[in-house]
Short mmCIF file of C-alpha atoms in Angstrom, two decimals:
data_model
loop_
_atom_site.label_atom_id
_atom_site.label_comp_id
_atom_site.label_asym_id
_atom_site.label_seq_id
_atom_site.Cartn_x
_atom_site.Cartn_y
_atom_site.Cartn_z
CA MET T 6 64.43 152.23 95.59
CA LEU T 7 66.18 150.87 98.57
CA ARG T 8 65.71 152.87 101.71
CA PRO T 9 68.89 154.18 103.11
CA VAL T 10 70.61 151.63 105.74
CA HIS T 11 72.79 152.35 108.78
CA CYS T 12 74.76 148.95 109.46
CA VAL T 13 75.68 148.46 113.05
CA VAL T 14 78.36 145.84 113.98
CA PRO T 15 78.94 144.71 117.62
CA PHE T 16 82.31 143.76 118.21
CA LYS T 17 83.51 142.32 121.79
CA SER T 18 87.36 143.10 122.23
CA SER T 19 88.05 141.22 125.33
CA GLY T 20 87.90 137.36 126.01
CA CYS T 21 86.60 136.73 122.81
CA LYS T 22 85.91 133.48 120.97
CA THR T 23 86.85 131.34 124.02
CA ARG T 24 85.13 128.25 122.30
CA LEU T 25 87.72 128.23 119.95
CA SER T 26 90.53 127.85 122.60
CA SER T 27 91.09 124.28 121.64
CA ALA T 28 92.24 125.24 118.25
CA LEU T 29 93.71 128.78 118.82
CA SER T 30 95.67 130.52 121.39
CA GLY T 31 94.47 133.79 122.94
CA GLU T 32 96.36 136.09 120.56
CA GLN T 33 95.25 133.95 117.69
CA ARG T 34 91.53 134.06 118.65
CA TRP T 35 91.82 137.99 119.05
CA GLN T 36 93.68 138.42 115.71
CA LEU T 37 91.01 136.26 114.04
CA ALA T 38 88.40 138.27 115.50
CA VAL T 39 89.67 141.31 114.09
CA ALA T 40 90.52 139.85 110.80
CA MET T 41 86.60 138.58 110.86
CA LEU T 42 85.51 142.25 111.81
CA ARG T 43 87.34 143.48 108.98
CA ASP T 44 86.09 140.91 106.68
CA VAL T 45 82.61 141.86 107.46
CA LEU T 46 83.17 145.73 107.28
CA ARG T 47 84.74 145.40 103.85
CA THR T 48 81.57 143.66 102.64
CA LEU T 49 79.50 146.41 104.43
CA ARG T 50 81.22 149.01 102.74
CA SER T 51 79.00 149.55 99.66
CA ILE T 52 75.86 149.04 101.69
CA GLY T 53 75.86 152.31 103.63
CA MET T 54 77.05 154.04 106.80
CA VAL T 55 78.88 151.55 109.07
CA THR T 56 79.07 151.76 113.07
CA VAL T 57 81.23 149.45 115.10
CA LEU T 58 79.97 149.33 118.63
CA ALA T 59 82.95 148.23 120.79
CA ARG T 60 83.87 148.16 124.37
CA PRO T 61 85.93 151.20 125.70
CA GLY T 62 89.76 150.52 125.02
CA MET T 63 89.63 149.26 121.60
CA ARG T 64 92.12 150.55 119.40
CA GLU T 65 90.77 152.51 116.55
CA ASP T 66 93.57 151.77 114.03
CA ILE T 67 92.73 148.40 113.57
CA ILE T 68 89.68 149.42 111.37
CA ALA T 69 90.78 152.86 110.45
CA ASP T 70 91.18 151.94 106.79
CA LEU T 71 87.42 150.38 106.35
CA ASP T 72 85.15 153.73 106.57
CA ALA T 73 83.42 152.80 109.74
CA THR T 74 82.54 154.80 112.73
CA LEU T 75 83.87 153.29 115.83
CA ARG T 76 81.67 154.02 118.99
CA PHE T 77 82.20 152.82 122.59
CA SER T 78 79.65 151.48 125.04
CA GLU T 79 80.15 149.99 128.30
CA LEU T 80 76.66 148.05 127.81
CA GLU T 81 75.98 144.49 127.16
CA LEU T 82 75.44 143.43 123.46
CA GLY T 83 71.58 143.79 123.53
CA ASP T 84 71.46 147.23 125.74
CA ALA T 85 73.97 148.86 123.57
CA LEU T 86 72.00 147.88 120.18
CA ASN T 87 68.79 148.99 121.70
CA GLY T 88 70.28 152.25 122.91
CA PHE T 89 71.29 152.76 119.15
CA ILE T 90 67.91 152.11 118.09
CA ASP T 91 66.47 154.33 120.67
CA GLU T 92 68.55 157.38 119.16
CA ASN T 93 67.73 156.56 115.82
CA THR T 94 64.09 156.78 116.63
CA ALA T 95 64.63 160.00 118.39
CA ALA T 96 66.42 161.36 115.37
CA GLY T 97 63.53 160.83 113.40
CA TRP T 98 64.44 157.48 111.66
CA PRO T 99 67.06 158.89 109.15
CA ALA T 100 67.95 155.17 108.04
CA ASP T 101 66.90 151.58 108.76
CA ILE T 102 69.26 149.71 111.00
CA LEU T 103 70.91 146.63 110.10
CA ILE T 104 72.50 144.74 112.91
CA VAL T 105 75.36 142.56 111.57
CA MET T 106 77.20 140.03 113.77
CA ALA T 107 81.13 140.61 113.60
CA ASP T 108 81.76 136.88 113.40
CA LEU T 109 80.42 136.38 109.80
CA PRO T 110 83.35 136.30 107.52
CA LEU T 111 81.46 134.25 104.86
CA ILE T 112 79.05 137.23 103.98
CA ARG T 113 79.17 138.50 100.84
CA GLU T 114 77.46 141.74 99.44
CA GLU T 115 74.85 139.71 97.82
CA ASP T 116 73.83 138.16 101.11
CA VAL T 117 73.33 141.66 102.65
CA LEU T 118 71.36 142.90 99.51
CA GLU T 119 69.10 140.01 99.63
CA MET T 120 68.38 140.93 103.19
CA ILE T 121 67.60 144.42 102.42
CA ARG T 122 65.21 143.37 99.30
CA THR T 123 63.21 141.22 101.95
CA PRO T 124 60.06 142.76 102.97
CA GLY T 125 58.89 143.15 106.52
CA GLY T 126 58.84 145.49 109.31
CA VAL T 127 61.86 143.41 110.59
CA VAL T 128 63.76 141.15 108.78
CA LEU T 129 65.76 138.32 110.43
CA ALA T 130 68.64 135.98 109.24
CA PRO T 131 69.18 132.94 111.44
CA GLY T 132 72.38 131.63 112.79
CA ARG T 133 72.96 127.91 113.01
CA GLY T 134 72.20 126.83 116.50
CA GLY T 135 69.36 129.23 117.14
CA GLY T 136 71.02 132.85 117.13
CA THR T 137 70.11 135.79 115.12
CA ASN T 138 73.05 136.84 112.67
CA MET T 139 71.58 139.79 111.03
CA ILE T 140 68.52 141.93 111.95
CA LEU T 141 67.06 144.60 109.51
CA ILE T 142 64.87 146.85 111.59
CA ARG T 143 62.46 149.23 109.57
CA ASP T 144 59.81 149.24 112.27
CA SER T 145 61.01 151.79 115.47
CA ARG T 146 59.05 149.71 117.70
CA PHE T 147 61.40 146.76 117.63
CA ARG T 148 63.92 146.19 120.16
CA THR T 149 66.52 143.29 120.24
CA ARG T 150 66.61 140.34 122.51
CA TYR T 151 70.03 138.99 122.18
CA LYS T 152 70.46 136.97 125.25
CA GLY T 153 70.44 133.09 124.49
CA LEU T 154 68.72 131.58 121.83
CA SER T 155 67.66 134.82 120.21
CA PHE T 156 66.10 133.91 116.88
CA ALA T 157 62.65 132.57 118.43
CA LYS T 158 62.84 135.49 120.75
CA HIS T 159 63.02 137.84 117.92
CA LYS T 160 60.31 136.12 116.20
CA ARG T 161 58.02 136.33 119.31
CA GLU T 162 58.94 140.14 119.76
CA ALA T 163 57.79 141.09 116.34
CA GLU T 164 54.58 139.01 116.61
CA GLU T 165 53.95 140.55 120.05
CA LEU T 166 54.19 144.07 118.61
CA GLY T 167 52.25 143.12 115.47
CA ILE T 168 55.24 143.83 113.09
CA GLU T 169 55.19 141.67 109.97
CA ALA T 170 58.69 139.82 109.96
CA GLY T 171 60.58 138.69 107.07
CA TYR T 172 63.39 135.88 106.94
CA CYS T 173 66.40 135.61 105.16
CA TYR T 174 67.80 132.34 105.35
CA SER T 175 71.63 132.49 104.10
CA TYR T 176 74.11 129.79 104.20
CA ARG T 177 76.98 132.15 104.61
CA ALA T 178 75.02 134.76 107.12
CA GLY T 179 74.24 131.47 109.17
CA CYS T 180 77.86 130.66 109.70
CA ASP T 181 78.93 132.52 112.43
CA ILE T 182 82.42 131.22 113.84
CA ASP T 183 82.36 130.20 117.03
CA GLU T 184 83.79 126.30 117.24
CA PRO T 185 86.92 124.78 115.82
CA GLY T 186 84.55 123.03 113.21
CA ASP T 187 83.43 126.18 112.10
CA LEU T 188 87.07 127.14 110.79
CA ILE T 189 86.39 124.67 108.11
CA GLU T 190 83.97 126.98 106.52
CA ILE T 191 86.39 129.97 106.46
CA LEU T 192 89.25 127.78 104.74
CA LEU T 193 86.41 126.46 102.05
CA HIS T 194 84.29 129.31 101.44
CA THR T 195 85.90 132.64 101.73
CA ASN T 196 88.86 134.27 100.52
CA GLY T 197 89.59 137.08 102.66
CA GLU T 198 91.82 138.27 105.77
CA SER T 199 90.31 135.62 107.94
CA ARG T 200 91.34 132.81 105.59
CA ALA T 201 94.69 134.31 104.89
CA LEU T 202 95.36 134.63 108.83
CA LEU T 203 94.32 130.68 109.45
CA GLU T 204 96.41 129.69 106.55
CA ARG T 205 99.05 131.94 108.13
CA PHE T 206 98.70 129.97 111.34
CA GLY T 207 99.22 126.59 109.74
CA LEU T 208 95.73 125.48 109.71
CA ARG T 209 94.52 123.14 107.01
CA ILE T 210 91.74 120.54 106.54
CA LEU T 211 92.53 117.21 106.89
CA GLU T 212 90.30 114.00 106.05
CA SER T 213 90.53 111.07 108.25
CA ASP T 214 87.62 108.29 108.30
CA GLY T 215 86.01 110.14 105.71
CA ARG T 216 85.57 113.33 107.91
CA GLY T 217 87.30 116.51 107.68
CA ARG T 218 89.11 117.73 110.74
CA LEU T 219 91.55 120.74 111.22
CA ASP T 220 95.21 120.06 111.31
CA GLN T 221 97.67 122.62 112.49
CA THR T 222 101.45 122.62 110.98
CA GLN T 223 104.09 124.32 112.46
CA SER T 224 102.92 127.71 112.85
CA ASN T 225 105.32 130.65 111.96
CA GLU T 226 103.61 133.20 114.59
CA MET K 246 61.96 127.29 80.16
CA LEU K 247 63.40 124.82 82.97
CA ARG K 248 65.05 121.72 81.36
CA PRO K 249 63.48 118.48 83.01
CA VAL K 250 65.23 117.09 86.03
CA HIS K 251 65.32 113.78 87.75
CA CYS K 252 65.70 113.96 91.43
CA VAL K 253 67.77 110.98 92.58
CA VAL K 254 67.72 110.58 96.59
CA PRO K 255 70.39 107.92 98.09
CA PHE K 256 68.76 106.53 101.56
CA LYS K 257 70.85 104.40 103.66
CA SER K 258 68.22 101.85 105.62
CA SER K 259 70.63 100.13 108.08
CA GLY K 260 73.01 101.63 110.79
CA CYS K 261 71.70 104.99 110.03
CA LYS K 262 72.47 108.31 111.69
CA THR K 263 74.61 107.01 114.51
CA ARG K 264 75.99 110.36 115.28
CA LEU K 265 72.66 110.91 116.92
CA SER K 266 72.84 108.14 119.14
CA SER K 267 73.45 110.18 122.39
CA ALA K 268 70.13 111.96 121.68
CA LEU K 269 68.05 109.26 120.11
CA SER K 270 67.68 105.40 120.31
CA GLY K 271 68.16 103.06 117.35
CA GLU K 272 64.45 102.74 116.59
CA GLN K 273 63.96 106.66 116.85
CA ARG K 274 67.01 107.32 114.66
CA TRP K 275 65.47 105.19 111.95
CA GLN K 276 62.21 106.77 112.39
CA LEU K 277 63.76 110.10 112.04
CA ALA K 278 65.92 108.99 109.19
CA VAL K 279 62.14 107.92 107.28
CA ALA K 280 60.35 110.96 108.40
CA MET K 281 63.33 113.30 106.92
CA LEU K 282 63.16 111.21 103.57
CA ARG K 283 59.80 111.67 103.52
CA ASP K 284 59.88 115.43 104.15
CA VAL K 285 62.45 115.56 101.15
CA LEU K 286 60.40 113.52 99.00
CA ARG K 287 57.37 115.78 99.43
CA THR K 288 59.53 118.99 98.42
CA LEU K 289 60.59 117.29 95.34
CA ARG K 290 57.36 116.05 94.28
CA SER K 291 56.57 118.97 92.32
CA ILE K 292 60.23 119.42 90.65
CA GLY K 293 60.22 116.42 88.50
CA MET K 294 60.68 112.76 88.55
CA VAL K 295 62.07 111.06 91.69
CA THR K 296 63.83 108.14 92.30
CA VAL K 297 65.08 106.75 95.69
CA LEU K 298 68.30 104.79 95.57
CA ALA K 299 67.97 102.09 98.46
CA ARG K 300 69.80 99.28 99.95
CA PRO K 301 67.90 96.01 99.01
CA GLY K 302 65.35 95.12 101.78
CA MET K 303 64.11 98.43 102.44
CA ARG K 304 60.22 98.38 102.98
CA GLU K 305 58.54 99.98 99.83
CA ASP K 306 55.30 101.12 101.89
CA ILE K 307 56.95 103.72 104.03
CA ILE K 308 57.20 106.12 100.88
CA ALA K 309 54.60 104.65 99.02
CA ASP K 310 52.22 107.56 99.03
CA LEU K 311 54.78 110.00 97.72
CA ASP K 312 55.11 109.35 94.10
CA ALA K 313 58.63 108.17 94.04
CA THR K 314 60.32 105.26 92.31
CA LEU K 315 62.26 103.25 94.61
CA ARG K 316 65.34 101.25 93.28
CA PHE K 317 67.57 99.13 95.05
CA SER K 318 71.41 98.91 94.79
CA GLU K 319 74.02 96.94 96.68
CA LEU K 320 76.86 99.57 95.70
CA GLU K 321 78.33 102.17 97.94
CA LEU K 322 76.67 105.78 97.69
CA GLY K 323 78.95 107.21 95.31
CA ASP K 324 79.01 103.99 92.78
CA ALA K 325 75.30 103.72 93.14
CA LEU K 326 74.90 107.33 92.02
CA ASN K 327 77.44 107.28 89.19
CA GLY K 328 75.96 104.18 87.94
CA PHE K 329 72.72 106.06 87.75
CA ILE K 330 74.49 108.69 85.79
CA ASP K 331 76.19 106.26 83.36
CA GLU K 332 72.46 104.80 82.68
CA ASN K 333 71.17 108.41 82.14
CA THR K 334 74.10 109.07 79.72
CA ALA K 335 73.38 105.68 77.77
CA ALA K 336 69.89 106.94 77.57
CA GLY K 337 70.68 110.17 75.78
CA TRP K 338 70.40 112.29 78.67
CA PRO K 339 66.37 112.47 78.96
CA ALA K 340 66.83 115.09 82.02
CA ASP K 341 69.30 116.50 84.18
CA ILE K 342 70.22 114.82 87.49
CA LEU K 343 69.56 116.19 90.82
CA ILE K 344 71.16 114.34 93.77
CA VAL K 345 69.70 115.50 96.95
CA MET K 346 70.58 113.79 100.23
CA ALA K 347 68.04 112.45 102.36
CA ASP K 348 68.70 114.13 105.56
CA LEU K 349 67.64 117.49 104.36
CA PRO K 350 64.37 118.10 106.29
CA LEU K 351 64.66 121.87 106.07
CA ILE K 352 64.58 122.28 102.42
CA ARG K 353 61.72 123.83 100.55
CA GLU K 354 60.71 124.13 96.91
CA GLU K 355 62.03 127.53 96.66
CA ASP K 356 65.37 125.91 97.53
CA VAL K 357 65.48 123.44 94.84
CA LEU K 358 64.12 125.83 92.40
CA GLU K 359 67.13 128.14 93.15
CA MET K 360 69.49 125.21 92.53
CA ILE K 361 67.57 124.51 89.18
CA ARG K 362 67.94 128.06 88.09
CA THR K 363 71.65 128.40 88.83
CA PRO K 364 73.75 128.22 85.75
CA GLY K 365 76.59 125.88 85.15
CA GLY K 366 77.18 122.38 83.71
CA VAL K 367 77.20 121.31 87.41
CA VAL K 368 75.76 123.16 90.42
CA LEU K 369 76.86 122.34 94.12
CA ALA K 370 75.24 122.98 97.09
CA PRO K 371 77.66 122.88 100.00
CA GLY K 372 76.54 121.17 103.53
CA ARG K 373 77.93 122.58 106.75
CA GLY K 374 81.46 120.76 107.42
CA GLY K 375 82.59 120.40 103.88
CA GLY K 376 79.85 117.95 102.37
CA THR K 377 77.72 118.61 99.35
CA ASN K 378 74.07 118.22 99.96
CA MET K 379 72.70 118.59 96.46
CA ILE K 380 74.23 118.41 92.99
CA LEU K 381 72.62 119.22 89.74
CA ILE K 382 74.46 117.57 86.90
CA ARG K 383 73.71 119.07 83.62
CA ASP K 384 77.33 117.65 81.80
CA SER K 385 77.26 114.01 81.44
CA ARG K 386 80.91 113.90 81.94
CA PHE K 387 80.36 114.63 85.68
CA ARG K 388 80.90 111.69 88.19
CA THR K 389 80.51 112.14 91.95
CA ARG K 390 83.01 111.83 94.63
CA TYR K 391 81.01 111.20 97.50
CA LYS K 392 83.70 110.19 99.91
CA GLY K 393 84.95 112.12 102.79
CA LEU K 394 85.06 116.07 102.48
CA SER K 395 83.23 116.15 99.12
CA PHE K 396 82.74 119.75 98.34
CA ALA K 397 86.35 120.50 97.47
CA LYS K 398 86.45 117.21 95.60
CA HIS K 399 83.39 118.09 93.36
CA LYS K 400 84.72 121.47 92.81
CA ARG K 401 88.08 119.89 91.87
CA GLU K 402 86.30 117.35 89.56
CA ALA K 403 84.32 120.00 87.43
CA GLU K 404 87.72 121.86 87.16
CA GLU K 405 89.46 118.80 85.78
CA LEU K 406 86.89 118.20 83.35
CA GLY K 407 86.48 122.03 82.35
CA ILE K 408 82.99 121.82 83.30
CA GLU K 409 81.50 125.47 84.58
CA ALA K 410 80.47 124.98 88.25
CA GLY K 411 77.81 126.77 89.77
CA TYR K 412 77.57 126.98 93.48
CA CYS K 413 73.94 127.47 95.37
CA TYR K 414 74.67 128.39 98.98
CA SER K 415 71.41 127.74 100.84
CA TYR K 416 70.97 127.75 104.57
CA ARG K 417 68.33 125.11 104.53
CA ALA K 418 69.94 122.72 101.96
CA GLY K 419 73.39 123.21 103.95
CA CYS K 420 71.61 121.74 107.22
CA ASP K 421 72.35 117.89 106.98
CA ILE K 422 71.05 116.45 110.02
CA ASP K 423 73.79 114.36 111.62
CA GLU K 424 74.30 115.28 115.17
CA PRO K 425 72.11 116.02 118.28
CA GLY K 426 72.73 119.84 117.95
CA ASP K 427 71.53 119.58 114.47
CA LEU K 428 68.05 118.74 115.59
CA ILE K 429 67.43 122.29 116.84
CA GLU K 430 67.08 123.28 113.37
CA ILE K 431 64.34 121.13 112.62
CA LEU K 432 62.64 122.29 115.90
CA LEU K 433 63.23 126.05 114.50
CA HIS K 434 62.62 125.92 110.92
CA THR K 435 60.42 123.21 109.82
CA ASN K 436 56.89 122.28 110.19
CA GLY K 437 56.77 118.61 108.57
CA GLU K 438 56.83 115.18 109.65
CA SER K 439 60.24 115.36 111.15
CA ARG K 440 59.57 118.21 113.53
CA ALA K 441 56.27 116.28 114.29
CA LEU K 442 58.33 113.11 115.23
CA LEU K 443 60.88 114.86 117.59
CA GLU K 444 58.12 116.71 119.40
CA ARG K 445 56.58 113.05 119.69
CA PHE K 446 59.65 111.96 121.12
CA GLY K 447 59.32 114.61 123.66
CA LEU K 448 62.50 116.78 122.38
CA ARG K 449 62.35 120.51 123.07
CA ILE K 450 64.76 123.02 122.92
CA LEU K 451 65.82 124.35 126.50
CA GLU K 452 68.01 127.46 127.51
CA SER K 453 70.82 127.15 129.81
CA ASP K 454 73.77 129.45 130.06
CA GLY K 455 72.24 131.35 127.19
CA ARG K 456 72.80 128.60 124.93
CA GLY K 457 70.32 125.81 123.67
CA ARG K 458 70.17 122.63 124.23
CA LEU K 459 67.97 119.56 123.61
CA ASP K 460 65.85 118.42 126.50
CA GLN K 461 64.00 115.28 126.38
CA THR K 462 60.85 115.09 128.52
CA GLN K 463 59.12 111.72 129.17
CA SER K 464 58.59 110.09 125.70
CA ASN K 465 55.26 108.39 124.98
CA GLU K 466 57.04 106.16 122.37
#
């Protein structure tokens, strides 16, 4: 039997995804951030309770149809997540906590299930470039360290606490969308709202010199 | 019972890995290419027969201890591979063919086994950015199309031939090492010759502005 899981998805609603600015306008980046969040929430629906940790001011209606609880916090990502873990601990740990980044439009239910089936007091799913894109916390002593290159820090945190860490290496969970080159992954390997949006923006993959690059045809936005 | 598999690893021995030139000298890039090939061959040892397809002139001794057959070809990557498939077909298909790129130092035996356990007349493992980092060929009609963004082409090739395609999404198999940013993956997620070499080059991960970058301390090369 799998233990109950409470999914937590932190979402930054302002100044988001600035590293995509050479490919997308501010309004387009915001729309993509929302579409990616919605793709992630749709995947998590079957897994357990889902809470979105957002900054005050985010419009609730953008995810109203996706069975997630919206919760506002002024805190930085790491502090907001650790506050959530504190509360879960104080409440007697009713469910394990699965932290999932909001910019993982490639993930599928099978990726999340693989995470949940991996043993360990904490399970880490690396992101490309040294990040941690999902964390499953079963041991209430663990706290996140989401500043900078977090994968090595989370590994060390588990070691220092004597918590056995499991690792879940997943292509799709490893693909956080930060830079223009990452958008190709959405076009090639997904079929949800994020991809539909990029196609609506007129983005498509062109080949030049045997390498792929993004091309933007006349947008109808 | 798993069917017998013949692994084929194409290796380019000249002008290799030029996109790493901002981080590594020509001699260092060559040493890294060899170390990555050796890491891959060590992983494939337990899987089945292994043939390295190389350009004429490559020194045989660099992989002499790793149970692989070295085979020379003047042909381009795709043509050399397709010639190999032709011969396997003419010989009555004694083993399925598993093509594995030589720049995948992260792969482990479990990743290759997952590939072999995936059903399909052909099984494709995508690389980040649209490439195909491993292909398992069980249907003798399939031929590779390794120019450019090959993943979509290989998918289409299977469709056109009416071959059922399987997909193997793997974090580690998806990490081909092409650009300086990819070297972080070797330092974080491997423990073989490639990593030892990068450490010998004095490469290490530094954090600045909350993001990782490579730093090269005085090299003892």
